[in-house]
PDB file of C-alpha atoms in Angstrom:
ATOM      1  CA  MET A   1     -76.747-140.465 -68.686  1.00 45.00           C
ATOM      2  CA  SER A   2     -79.289-138.686 -66.770  1.00 44.00           C
ATOM      3  CA  PRO A   3     -80.525-135.201 -67.910  1.00 44.00           C
ATOM      4  CA  VAL A   4     -80.826-134.195 -63.999  1.00 44.00           C
ATOM      5  CA  SER A   5     -77.000-134.166 -63.976  1.00 48.00           C
ATOM      6  CA  MET A   6     -75.324-132.682 -66.984  1.00 57.00           C
ATOM      7  CA  SER A   7     -72.229-130.742 -65.408  1.00 78.00           C
ATOM      8  CA  ARG A   8     -68.979-132.326 -65.701  1.00 87.00           C
ATOM      9  CA  VAL A   9     -66.583-132.792 -62.726  1.00 87.00           C
ATOM     10  CA  SER A  10     -62.986-132.898 -63.253  1.00 93.00           C
ATOM     11  CA  LEU A  11     -61.470-136.563 -62.428  1.00 97.00           C
ATOM     12  CA  GLU A  12     -57.827-135.262 -62.343  1.00 96.00           C
ATOM     13  CA  GLY A  13     -56.533-136.250 -58.947  1.00 97.00           C
ATOM     14  CA  GLN A  14     -59.596-137.888 -57.703  1.00 98.00           C
ATOM     15  CA  VAL A  15     -59.577-141.304 -56.080  1.00 98.00           C
ATOM     16  CA  ALA A  16     -61.798-144.181 -57.132  1.00 98.00           C
ATOM     17  CA  VAL A  17     -62.529-147.416 -55.584  1.00 99.00           C
ATOM     18  CA  VAL A  18     -63.567-150.209 -57.942  1.00 98.00           C
ATOM     19  CA  THR A  19     -64.754-153.542 -56.911  1.00 98.00           C
ATOM     20  CA  GLY A  20     -64.561-156.671 -58.982  1.00 98.00           C
ATOM     21  CA  ALA A  21     -61.466-154.991 -60.651  1.00 98.00           C
ATOM     22  CA  ALA A  22     -59.416-157.969 -61.667  1.00 97.00           C
ATOM     23  CA  ARG A  23     -61.179-158.438 -64.844  1.00 96.00           C
ATOM     24  CA  GLY A  24     -63.934-157.620 -67.132  1.00 97.00           C
ATOM     25  CA  VAL A  25     -65.937-154.045 -66.683  1.00 98.00           C
ATOM     26  CA  GLY A  26     -63.989-153.297 -63.417  1.00 98.00           C
ATOM     27  CA  GLU A  27     -60.663-153.840 -65.025  1.00 98.00           C
ATOM     28  CA  GLN A  28     -61.596-151.694 -67.916  1.00 98.00           C
ATOM     29  CA  LEU A  29     -63.123-149.012 -65.820  1.00 98.00           C
ATOM     30  CA  ALA A  30     -60.087-148.882 -63.805  1.00 98.00           C
ATOM     31  CA  ARG A  31     -57.760-148.562 -66.730  1.00 98.00           C
ATOM     32  CA  LYS A  32     -59.918-145.755 -68.237  1.00 98.00           C
ATOM     33  CA  LEU A  33     -60.370-143.819 -65.187  1.00 98.00           C
ATOM     34  CA  SER A  34     -56.615-144.083 -64.504  1.00 98.00           C
ATOM     35  CA  ALA A  35     -56.004-142.657 -67.990  1.00 97.00           C
ATOM     36  CA  ARG A  36     -58.179-139.562 -66.834  1.00 97.00           C
ATOM     37  CA  GLY A  37     -55.672-138.820 -63.857  1.00 97.00           C
ATOM     38  CA  VAL A  38     -57.828-140.810 -61.146  1.00 98.00           C
ATOM     39  CA  ARG A  39     -55.840-142.645 -58.569  1.00 98.00           C
ATOM     40  CA  ILE A  40     -57.333-146.121 -58.222  1.00 98.00           C
ATOM     41  CA  ALA A  41     -58.112-148.656 -55.144  1.00 98.00           C
ATOM     42  CA  LEU A  42     -58.818-152.037 -56.875  1.00 98.00           C
ATOM     43  CA  VAL A  43     -60.788-154.581 -54.798  1.00 98.00           C
ATOM     44  CA  GLY A  44     -61.247-158.296 -55.693  1.00 98.00           C
ATOM     45  CA  LEU A  45     -60.518-161.977 -55.112  1.00 97.00           C
ATOM     46  CA  GLU A  46     -57.622-162.386 -57.474  1.00 97.00           C
ATOM     47  CA  PRO A  47     -54.730-160.673 -55.902  1.00 97.00           C
ATOM     48  CA  ASP A  48     -52.140-161.645 -58.694  1.00 97.00           C
ATOM     49  CA  ARG A  49     -54.505-160.316 -61.357  1.00 97.00           C
ATOM     50  CA  LEU A  50     -55.295-157.337 -59.182  1.00 98.00           C
ATOM     51  CA  ALA A  51     -51.518-156.666 -58.626  1.00 98.00           C
ATOM     52  CA  ARG A  52     -50.731-156.855 -62.599  1.00 98.00           C
ATOM     53  CA  VAL A  53     -53.591-154.416 -63.099  1.00 98.00           C
ATOM     54  CA  ALA A  54     -52.491-151.776 -60.548  1.00 98.00           C
ATOM     55  CA  SER A  55     -48.840-151.924 -61.773  1.00 97.00           C
ATOM     56  CA  SER A  56     -49.848-151.072 -65.358  1.00 97.00           C
ATOM     57  CA  LEU A  57     -52.142-148.154 -64.640  1.00 97.00           C
ATOM     58  CA  HIS A  58     -51.156-144.679 -65.617  1.00 92.00           C
ATOM     59  CA  GLU A  59     -51.629-143.423 -62.035  1.00 94.00           C
ATOM     60  CA  ASP A  60     -50.830-144.296 -58.583  1.00 97.00           C
ATOM     61  CA  ALA A  61     -52.909-147.587 -57.700  1.00 98.00           C
ATOM     62  CA  ALA A  62     -53.085-149.956 -54.950  1.00 98.00           C
ATOM     63  CA  HIS A  63     -55.081-153.181 -54.582  1.00 98.00           C
ATOM     64  CA  TRP A  64     -56.894-155.167 -51.845  1.00 98.00           C
ATOM     65  CA  HIS A  65     -57.925-158.908 -51.610  1.00 98.00           C
ATOM     66  CA  ALA A  66     -61.572-158.767 -50.405  1.00 98.00           C
ATOM     67  CA  ASP A  67     -64.904-160.571 -50.529  1.00 98.00           C
ATOM     68  CA  VAL A  68     -67.491-157.839 -50.817  1.00 98.00           C
ATOM     69  CA  THR A  69     -69.949-159.895 -48.828  1.00 98.00           C
ATOM     70  CA  ASP A  70     -67.687-159.533 -45.971  1.00 98.00           C
ATOM     71  CA  GLN A  71     -68.681-156.533 -43.997  1.00 98.00           C
ATOM     72  CA  ALA A  72     -65.651-156.636 -41.679  1.00 98.00           C
ATOM     73  CA  ALA A  73     -63.076-157.032 -44.555  1.00 98.00           C
ATOM     74  CA  MET A  74     -64.597-153.878 -46.482  1.00 98.00           C
ATOM     75  CA  GLU A  75     -64.918-151.625 -43.421  1.00 98.00           C
ATOM     76  CA  GLN A  76     -61.017-152.805 -43.332  1.00 98.00           C
ATOM     77  CA  VAL A  77     -60.497-151.901 -46.639  1.00 98.00           C
ATOM     78  CA  ALA A  78     -62.262-148.334 -46.159  1.00 98.00           C
ATOM     79  CA  ARG A  79     -59.972-147.562 -43.555  1.00 98.00           C
ATOM     80  CA  GLU A  80     -56.893-148.582 -45.435  1.00 98.00           C
ATOM     81  CA  VAL A  81     -57.999-146.470 -48.410  1.00 98.00           C
ATOM     82  CA  LYS A  82     -58.248-143.703 -46.398  1.00 98.00           C
ATOM     83  CA  ALA A  83     -54.891-143.986 -45.099  1.00 98.00           C
ATOM     84  CA  ARG A  84     -53.285-144.899 -48.363  1.00 98.00           C
ATOM     85  CA  PHE A  85     -55.237-142.234 -50.395  1.00 98.00           C
ATOM     86  CA  GLY A  86     -56.580-139.895 -47.976  1.00 98.00           C
ATOM     87  CA  LYS A  87     -59.857-139.879 -49.427  1.00 98.00           C
ATOM     88  CA  ALA A  88     -62.212-141.654 -51.751  1.00 98.00           C
ATOM     89  CA  ASP A  89     -64.183-139.617 -54.253  1.00 98.00           C
ATOM     90  CA  ILE A  90     -65.670-142.258 -56.339  1.00 98.00           C
ATOM     91  CA  VAL A  91     -66.930-145.750 -55.518  1.00 99.00           C
ATOM     92  CA  VAL A  92     -67.941-148.341 -58.120  1.00 98.00           C
ATOM     93  CA  ALA A  93     -69.891-151.141 -56.916  1.00 98.00           C
ATOM     94  CA  ASN A  94     -69.081-153.491 -59.738  1.00 98.00           C
ATOM     95  CA  ALA A  95     -68.323-157.062 -58.320  1.00 98.00           C
ATOM     96  CA  GLY A  96     -70.634-159.662 -59.614  1.00 96.00           C
ATOM     97  CA  VAL A  97     -71.238-163.251 -60.244  1.00 96.00           C
ATOM     98  CA  ALA A  98     -73.881-165.170 -62.400  1.00 94.00           C
ATOM     99  CA  ALA A  99     -75.293-168.567 -62.582  1.00 91.00           C
ATOM    100  CA  GLY A 100     -77.796-169.987 -65.296  1.00 84.00           C
ATOM    101  CA  GLY A 101     -80.420-172.631 -65.799  1.00 84.00           C
ATOM    102  CA  PRO A 102     -83.848-173.194 -64.435  1.00 86.00           C
ATOM    103  CA  PHE A 103     -84.847-172.378 -60.993  1.00 87.00           C
ATOM    104  CA  ALA A 104     -86.426-175.492 -59.701  1.00 85.00           C
ATOM    105  CA  ALA A 105     -83.530-177.524 -60.755  1.00 83.00           C
ATOM    106  CA  SER A 106     -80.762-175.054 -59.759  1.00 84.00           C
ATOM    107  CA  ASP A 107     -77.858-175.523 -57.538  1.00 89.00           C
ATOM    108  CA  PHE A 108     -79.304-173.254 -54.777  1.00 92.00           C
ATOM    109  CA  ALA A 109     -76.091-172.834 -53.193  1.00 94.00           C
ATOM    110  CA  SER A 110     -74.867-170.891 -56.545  1.00 94.00           C
ATOM    111  CA  TRP A 111     -78.231-169.196 -56.547  1.00 95.00           C
ATOM    112  CA  ARG A 112     -77.986-167.749 -53.074  1.00 97.00           C
ATOM    113  CA  ARG A 113     -74.340-166.900 -53.835  1.00 97.00           C
ATOM    114  CA  VAL A 114     -75.446-164.818 -56.679  1.00 97.00           C
ATOM    115  CA  VAL A 115     -77.682-162.857 -54.745  1.00 98.00           C
ATOM    116  CA  GLU A 116     -75.305-162.629 -51.712  1.00 98.00           C
ATOM    117  CA  VAL A 117     -72.420-161.059 -53.978  1.00 98.00           C
ATOM    118  CA  ASN A 118     -74.585-159.048 -56.217  1.00 98.00           C
ATOM    119  CA  LEU A 119     -76.939-157.567 -53.783  1.00 98.00           C
ATOM    120  CA  VAL A 120     -75.431-158.062 -50.402  1.00 98.00           C
ATOM    121  CA  GLY A 121     -72.130-157.374 -51.273  1.00 98.00           C
ATOM    122  CA  SER A 122     -73.041-154.184 -52.999  1.00 98.00           C
ATOM    123  CA  ALA A 123     -74.980-152.924 -49.782  1.00 98.00           C
ATOM    124  CA  VAL A 124     -71.583-153.977 -47.873  1.00 98.00           C
ATOM    125  CA  THR A 125     -69.494-151.857 -50.073  1.00 98.00           C
ATOM    126  CA  GLY A 126     -71.763-148.826 -49.909  1.00 98.00           C
ATOM    127  CA  ARG A 127     -71.819-149.075 -46.009  1.00 98.00           C
ATOM    128  CA  ALA A 128     -68.144-149.339 -45.974  1.00 98.00           C
ATOM    129  CA  PHE A 129     -67.462-146.448 -47.949  1.00 98.00           C
ATOM    130  CA  LEU A 130     -70.449-143.962 -47.612  1.00 98.00           C
ATOM    131  CA  PRO A 131     -68.336-142.276 -44.688  1.00 98.00           C
ATOM    132  CA  LEU A 132     -65.774-141.553 -46.998  1.00 98.00           C
ATOM    133  CA  LEU A 133     -68.023-140.279 -49.763  1.00 98.00           C
ATOM    134  CA  ALA A 134     -69.651-138.007 -47.397  1.00 98.00           C
ATOM    135  CA  GLU A 135     -66.331-136.515 -46.584  1.00 98.00           C
ATOM    136  CA  SER A 136     -65.748-135.882 -50.197  1.00 98.00           C
ATOM    137  CA  ARG A 137     -69.168-135.216 -51.430  1.00 98.00           C
ATOM    138  CA  GLY A 138     -68.609-137.904 -53.935  1.00 98.00           C
ATOM    139  CA  TYR A 139     -70.292-140.240 -56.066  1.00 98.00           C
ATOM    140  CA  LEU A 140     -71.355-144.003 -55.721  1.00 98.00           C
ATOM    141  CA  LEU A 141     -72.072-145.814 -59.016  1.00 98.00           C
ATOM    142  CA  GLN A 142     -73.770-149.139 -58.596  1.00 98.00           C
ATOM    143  CA  VAL A 143     -73.654-151.265 -61.526  1.00 98.00           C
ATOM    144  CA  ALA A 144     -77.005-153.066 -62.360  1.00 98.00           C
ATOM    145  CA  SER A 145     -77.815-154.539 -65.854  1.00 97.00           C
ATOM    146  CA  LEU A 146     -80.265-154.927 -68.654  1.00 95.00           C
ATOM    147  CA  ALA A 147     -81.517-157.723 -66.301  1.00 94.00           C
ATOM    148  CA  ALA A 148     -82.987-155.299 -63.716  1.00 96.00           C
ATOM    149  CA  MET A 149     -85.244-154.036 -66.326  1.00 94.00           C
ATOM    150  CA  ALA A 150     -85.977-157.351 -68.470  1.00 90.00           C
ATOM    151  CA  PRO A 151     -86.105-160.352 -66.204  1.00 87.00           C
ATOM    152  CA  ALA A 152     -85.516-163.342 -68.295  1.00 84.00           C
ATOM    153  CA  PRO A 153     -86.142-167.299 -67.916  1.00 84.00           C
ATOM    154  CA  MET A 154     -83.211-169.078 -66.851  1.00 84.00           C
ATOM    155  CA  MET A 155     -81.406-166.170 -65.053  1.00 89.00           C
ATOM    156  CA  SER A 156     -83.734-165.886 -62.043  1.00 93.00           C
ATOM    157  CA  ALA A 157     -80.884-165.387 -59.370  1.00 96.00           C
ATOM    158  CA  TYR A 158     -78.952-162.677 -61.711  1.00 96.00           C
ATOM    159  CA  CYS A 159     -82.145-160.698 -62.640  1.00 96.00           C
ATOM    160  CA  ALA A 160     -83.489-160.820 -59.022  1.00 97.00           C
ATOM    161  CA  SER A 161     -80.126-159.525 -57.653  1.00 98.00           C
ATOM    162  CA  LYS A 162     -79.674-156.656 -60.458  1.00 98.00           C
ATOM    163  CA  ALA A 163     -83.341-155.662 -59.868  1.00 97.00           C
ATOM    164  CA  GLY A 164     -82.529-155.480 -56.045  1.00 98.00           C
ATOM    165  CA  VAL A 165     -79.317-153.618 -56.432  1.00 98.00           C
ATOM    166  CA  GLU A 166     -81.395-150.990 -58.577  1.00 98.00           C
ATOM    167  CA  ALA A 167     -84.089-150.352 -56.090  1.00 98.00           C
ATOM    168  CA  TYR A 168     -81.471-150.147 -53.191  1.00 98.00           C
ATOM    169  CA  ALA A 169     -79.312-147.584 -55.161  1.00 98.00           C
ATOM    170  CA  HIS A 170     -82.489-145.522 -55.897  1.00 98.00           C
ATOM    171  CA  CYS A 171     -83.470-145.628 -52.214  1.00 98.00           C
ATOM    172  CA  LEU A 172     -79.808-144.515 -51.251  1.00 98.00           C
ATOM    173  CA  ARG A 173     -79.841-141.663 -53.562  1.00 98.00           C
ATOM    174  CA  GLY A 174     -82.478-139.798 -51.738  1.00 97.00           C
ATOM    175  CA  GLU A 175     -81.044-140.563 -48.364  1.00 98.00           C
ATOM    176  CA  VAL A 176     -77.459-139.194 -48.910  1.00 98.00           C
ATOM    177  CA  ALA A 177     -78.157-136.379 -51.554  1.00 98.00           C
ATOM    178  CA  HIS A 178     -78.451-133.861 -48.561  1.00 97.00           C
ATOM    179  CA  LYS A 179     -74.887-134.826 -47.913  1.00 97.00           C
ATOM    180  CA  GLY A 180     -73.696-133.995 -51.073  1.00 97.00           C
ATOM    181  CA  VAL A 181     -73.316-137.589 -52.236  1.00 98.00           C
ATOM    182  CA  ARG A 182     -74.590-138.394 -55.497  1.00 98.00           C
ATOM    183  CA  VAL A 183     -75.529-141.968 -56.216  1.00 98.00           C
ATOM    184  CA  GLY A 184     -75.957-143.595 -59.988  1.00 98.00           C
ATOM    185  CA  VAL A 185     -77.184-146.721 -61.457  1.00 98.00           C
ATOM    186  CA  ALA A 186     -75.198-148.336 -64.692  1.00 98.00           C
ATOM    187  CA  TYR A 187     -77.176-150.693 -66.941  1.00 98.00           C
ATOM    188  CA  LEU A 188     -75.380-152.670 -69.208  1.00 98.00           C
ATOM    189  CA  SER A 189     -76.517-155.428 -72.060  1.00 95.00           C
ATOM    190  CA  TRP A 190     -74.548-158.452 -72.806  1.00 91.00           C
ATOM    191  CA  THR A 191     -70.955-157.179 -72.874  1.00 96.00           C
ATOM    192  CA  ASP A 192     -67.847-158.989 -73.729  1.00 92.00           C
ATOM    193  CA  THR A 193     -66.472-160.005 -70.554  1.00 93.00           C
ATOM    194  CA  ASP A 194     -65.412-163.591 -68.797  1.00 90.00           C
ATOM    195  CA  MET A 195     -68.900-163.642 -67.348  1.00 91.00           C
ATOM    196  CA  VAL A 196     -70.765-163.532 -70.588  1.00 90.00           C
ATOM    197  CA  ARG A 197     -68.307-165.740 -72.398  1.00 88.00           C
ATOM    198  CA  GLY A 198     -68.752-168.015 -69.492  1.00 85.00           C
ATOM    199  CA  ALA A 199     -72.657-168.255 -69.739  1.00 83.00           C
ATOM    200  CA  ASP A 200     -72.060-168.825 -73.755  1.00 82.00           C
ATOM    201  CA  GLU A 201     -70.410-171.952 -72.685  1.00 81.00           C
ATOM    202  CA  HIS A 202     -73.782-173.307 -72.097  1.00 79.00           C
ATOM    203  CA  GLU A 203     -75.324-174.453 -75.194  1.00 76.00           C
ATOM    204  CA  VAL A 204     -78.910-173.647 -74.037  1.00 74.00           C
ATOM    205  CA  MET A 205     -78.046-170.249 -72.697  1.00 77.00           C
ATOM    206  CA  ARG A 206     -76.137-169.332 -75.913  1.00 79.00           C
ATOM    207  CA  GLU A 207     -78.925-170.240 -78.189  1.00 77.00           C
ATOM    208  CA  MET A 208     -81.590-168.738 -75.884  1.00 74.00           C
ATOM    209  CA  ARG A 209     -79.764-165.388 -76.143  1.00 76.00           C
ATOM    210  CA  GLN A 210     -79.225-165.445 -79.745  1.00 77.00           C
ATOM    211  CA  ARG A 211     -82.788-165.832 -80.102  1.00 75.00           C
ATOM    212  CA  LEU A 212     -83.708-162.611 -78.494  1.00 78.00           C
ATOM    213  CA  PRO A 213     -84.928-159.853 -80.456  1.00 78.00           C
ATOM    214  CA  TRP A 214     -82.336-157.211 -81.887  1.00 83.00           C
ATOM    215  CA  PRO A 215     -80.366-155.343 -80.257  1.00 87.00           C
ATOM    216  CA  ALA A 216     -80.726-157.398 -77.218  1.00 84.00           C
ATOM    217  CA  ASN A 217     -79.091-160.610 -78.852  1.00 83.00           C
ATOM    218  CA  ARG A 218     -75.954-158.922 -79.552  1.00 92.00           C
ATOM    219  CA  THR A 219     -72.654-159.014 -77.429  1.00 93.00           C
ATOM    220  CA  TYR A 220     -71.361-155.406 -77.221  1.00 95.00           C
ATOM    221  CA  PRO A 221     -67.718-154.553 -77.083  1.00 97.00           C
ATOM    222  CA  LEU A 222     -66.195-153.620 -73.599  1.00 97.00           C
ATOM    223  CA  GLY A 223     -64.439-150.595 -74.491  1.00 97.00           C
ATOM    224  CA  PRO A 224     -67.231-148.369 -75.554  1.00 98.00           C
ATOM    225  CA  ALA A 225     -69.475-149.502 -72.519  1.00 98.00           C
ATOM    226  CA  ALA A 226     -66.613-148.347 -70.114  1.00 98.00           C
ATOM    227  CA  ASP A 227     -66.168-145.220 -71.725  1.00 98.00           C
ATOM    228  CA  ARG A 228     -70.034-144.490 -71.382  1.00 98.00           C
ATOM    229  CA  LEU A 229     -69.591-145.434 -67.571  1.00 98.00           C
ATOM    230  CA  VAL A 230     -66.475-143.156 -67.150  1.00 98.00           C
ATOM    231  CA  ASP A 231     -68.624-140.339 -68.904  1.00 98.00           C
ATOM    232  CA  GLY A 232     -71.436-141.050 -66.692  1.00 98.00           C
ATOM    233  CA  ILE A 233     -68.941-140.869 -63.451  1.00 98.00           C
ATOM    234  CA  GLU A 234     -67.638-137.571 -64.833  1.00 98.00           C
ATOM    235  CA  ARG A 235     -71.175-136.106 -64.939  1.00 97.00           C
ATOM    236  CA  ARG A 236     -72.216-137.775 -61.665  1.00 98.00           C
ATOM    237  CA  SER A 237     -75.320-139.211 -63.375  1.00 98.00           C
ATOM    238  CA  ALA A 238     -78.255-140.715 -61.812  1.00 98.00           C
ATOM    239  CA  HIS A 239     -78.626-143.354 -65.040  1.00 98.00           C
ATOM    240  CA  VAL A 240     -75.891-144.441 -66.987  1.00 98.00           C
ATOM    241  CA  TYR A 241     -76.341-146.471 -70.034  1.00 98.00           C
ATOM    242  CA  GLY A 242     -73.323-148.967 -71.279  1.00 98.00           C
ATOM    243  CA  GLN A 243     -75.316-149.111 -74.433  1.00 97.00           C
ATOM    244  CA  GLY A 244     -77.486-146.036 -75.646  1.00 95.00           C
ATOM    245  CA  TRP A 245     -80.508-148.114 -76.671  1.00 95.00           C
ATOM    246  CA  LEU A 246     -81.070-149.157 -73.085  1.00 96.00           C
ATOM    247  CA  ARG A 247     -82.154-145.827 -72.309  1.00 95.00           C
ATOM    248  CA  LEU A 248     -85.307-146.541 -74.458  1.00 92.00           C
ATOM    249  CA  LEU A 249     -86.284-149.365 -72.567  1.00 90.00           C
ATOM    250  CA  GLN A 250     -87.077-147.453 -69.198  1.00 89.00           C
ATOM    251  CA  GLY A 251     -90.421-146.339 -70.531  1.00 86.00           C
ATOM    252  CA  ALA A 252     -91.349-149.854 -71.483  1.00 87.00           C
ATOM    253  CA  ARG A 253     -90.697-151.571 -68.154  1.00 88.00           C
ATOM    254  CA  GLY A 254     -94.198-151.956 -67.221  1.00 84.00           C
ATOM    255  CA  TRP A 255     -95.097-154.544 -69.951  1.00 82.00           C
ATOM    256  CA  LEU A 256     -91.594-156.103 -70.508  1.00 80.00           C
ATOM    257  CA  PRO A 257     -92.163-159.154 -67.888  1.00 79.00           C
ATOM    258  CA  GLY A 258     -95.347-160.118 -69.562  1.00 78.00           C
ATOM    259  CA  VAL A 259     -93.948-160.141 -73.080  1.00 76.00           C
ATOM    260  CA  LEU A 260     -90.745-161.922 -71.889  1.00 77.00           C
ATOM    261  CA  ALA A 261     -92.858-164.448 -70.016  1.00 74.00           C
ATOM    262  CA  LEU A 262     -95.088-165.273 -73.275  1.00 72.00           C
ATOM    263  CA  GLY A 263     -91.977-165.620 -75.314  1.00 69.00           C
ATOM    264  CA  ALA A 264     -90.420-168.079 -72.783  1.00 67.00           C
ATOM    265  CA  GLN A 265     -93.475-170.419 -72.757  1.00 69.00           C
ATOM    266  CA  ARG A 266     -92.432-171.508 -76.405  1.00 71.00           C
ATOM    267  CA  GLU A 267     -88.684-171.232 -75.758  1.00 71.00           C
ATOM    268  CA  MET A 268     -88.714-173.483 -72.892  1.00 68.00           C
ATOM    269  CA  ARG A 269     -90.487-176.111 -74.547  1.00 69.00           C
ATOM    270  CA  ARG A 270     -87.952-175.806 -77.365  1.00 69.00           C
ATOM    271  CA  PHE A 271     -84.861-175.937 -75.187  1.00 65.00           C
ATOM    272  CA  GLU A 272     -86.036-178.560 -72.265  1.00 66.00           C
ATOM    273  CA  PRO A 273     -84.205-181.501 -73.802  1.00 66.00           C
ATOM    274  CA  GLY A 274     -80.765-179.780 -73.325  1.00 64.00           C
ATOM    275  CA  ILE A 275     -81.594-178.279 -69.896  1.00 68.00           C
ATOM    276  CA  ALA A 276     -81.053-181.229 -67.990  1.00 63.00           C
ATOM    277  CA  GLY A 277     -77.230-181.569 -69.004  1.00 60.00           C
ATOM    278  CA  MET A 278     -76.263-177.900 -68.108  1.00 66.00           C
ATOM    279  CA  ARG A 279     -73.571-177.647 -65.536  1.00 67.00           C
ATOM    280  CA  ALA A 280     -74.310-176.153 -62.198  1.00 71.00           C
ATOM    281  CA  GLY A 281     -72.470-173.351 -60.415  1.00 86.00           C
ATOM    282  CA  LEU A 282     -71.058-170.007 -61.015  1.00 92.00           C
ATOM    283  CA  VAL A 283     -70.104-169.086 -64.616  1.00 87.00           C
ATOM    284  CA  GLY A 284     -66.954-167.702 -66.145  1.00 90.00           C
ATOM    285  CA  ALA A 285     -63.542-166.835 -64.797  1.00 92.00           C
ATOM    286  CA  GLY A 286     -64.821-164.440 -62.131  1.00 93.00           C
ATOM    287  CA  GLY A 287     -67.331-167.348 -61.028  1.00 91.00           C
ATOM    288  CA  ALA A 288     -64.216-169.903 -60.786  1.00 91.00           C
ATOM    289  CA  ALA A 289     -62.354-167.393 -58.791  1.00 93.00           C
ATOM    290  CA  ASP A 290     -65.411-166.993 -56.361  1.00 92.00           C
ATOM    291  CA  GLU A 291     -65.631-170.673 -55.771  1.00 89.00           C
ATOM    292  CA  LYS A 292     -62.029-171.239 -55.180  1.00 89.00           C
ATOM    293  CA  GLU A 293     -61.960-168.302 -52.804  1.00 91.00           C
ATOM    294  CA  ARG A 294     -64.981-170.190 -50.797  1.00 86.00           C
ATOM    295  CA  THR A 295     -63.820-173.796 -51.048  1.00 83.00           C
ATOM    296  CA  GLY A 296     -60.221-173.299 -51.267  1.00 79.00           C
ATOM    297  CA  ALA A 297     -60.334-175.801 -54.377  1.00 65.00           C
TER     298      ALA A 297
END
């Protein structure tokens, strides 16, 4: 949480839009916000899962099947959210995908898609909903990652996209503050989601992560991380940390890339024999849903 924004805003009766809400962080966040009295608009690519989540929430909820990179579709979602709920007080730009592997040998279509969903999709979400947030003097929470602070080998697309959304959100904060709109950035380390479990299916990715220094080598439970995000939303915080130790990294960002690069030289030599056998494409169930949406397969 940011020390700049410490006063709490009652969530009761507010309307929140959550992208990537069919599973993982988005689903958990929707559930916890609903339990606080928030009406929820869920957006994602898996309509059956979205419908099940919406029907199980405490408060009024509706869902939209939309690709966050599709500007026309997201603008239509924003219009329909306004018609359905009358407003939007909170927007959580959470939708994201990931792919792992060495940049030079990557499936470049997957590499581009990670950047398109995570960075361009977040910007499209912001563009579509900023008019509603200006009306409500609301709050946009952009979900970034530890990857925005600590660029790691074998994750170039994901790290680039999360660094990009962090910078985009910081820029946006200054542009819309005079309209009463707050903008926050959420940082999460490895959290127990389908995406992380999918990445761990790659033996090389799993072992490289396990060899990171503590506490970055742990997988953290989803529930407490979502609780921290809800608390940040309630406070309209500029920075929200899914795991408390991430706050300490902010002061070390200047030297982290160099340190990680030095360690990566040794690790890449160690793991190079196994890299050639890595499966290309997006990881996890969310990645599979994205590929199905685009290919129809």
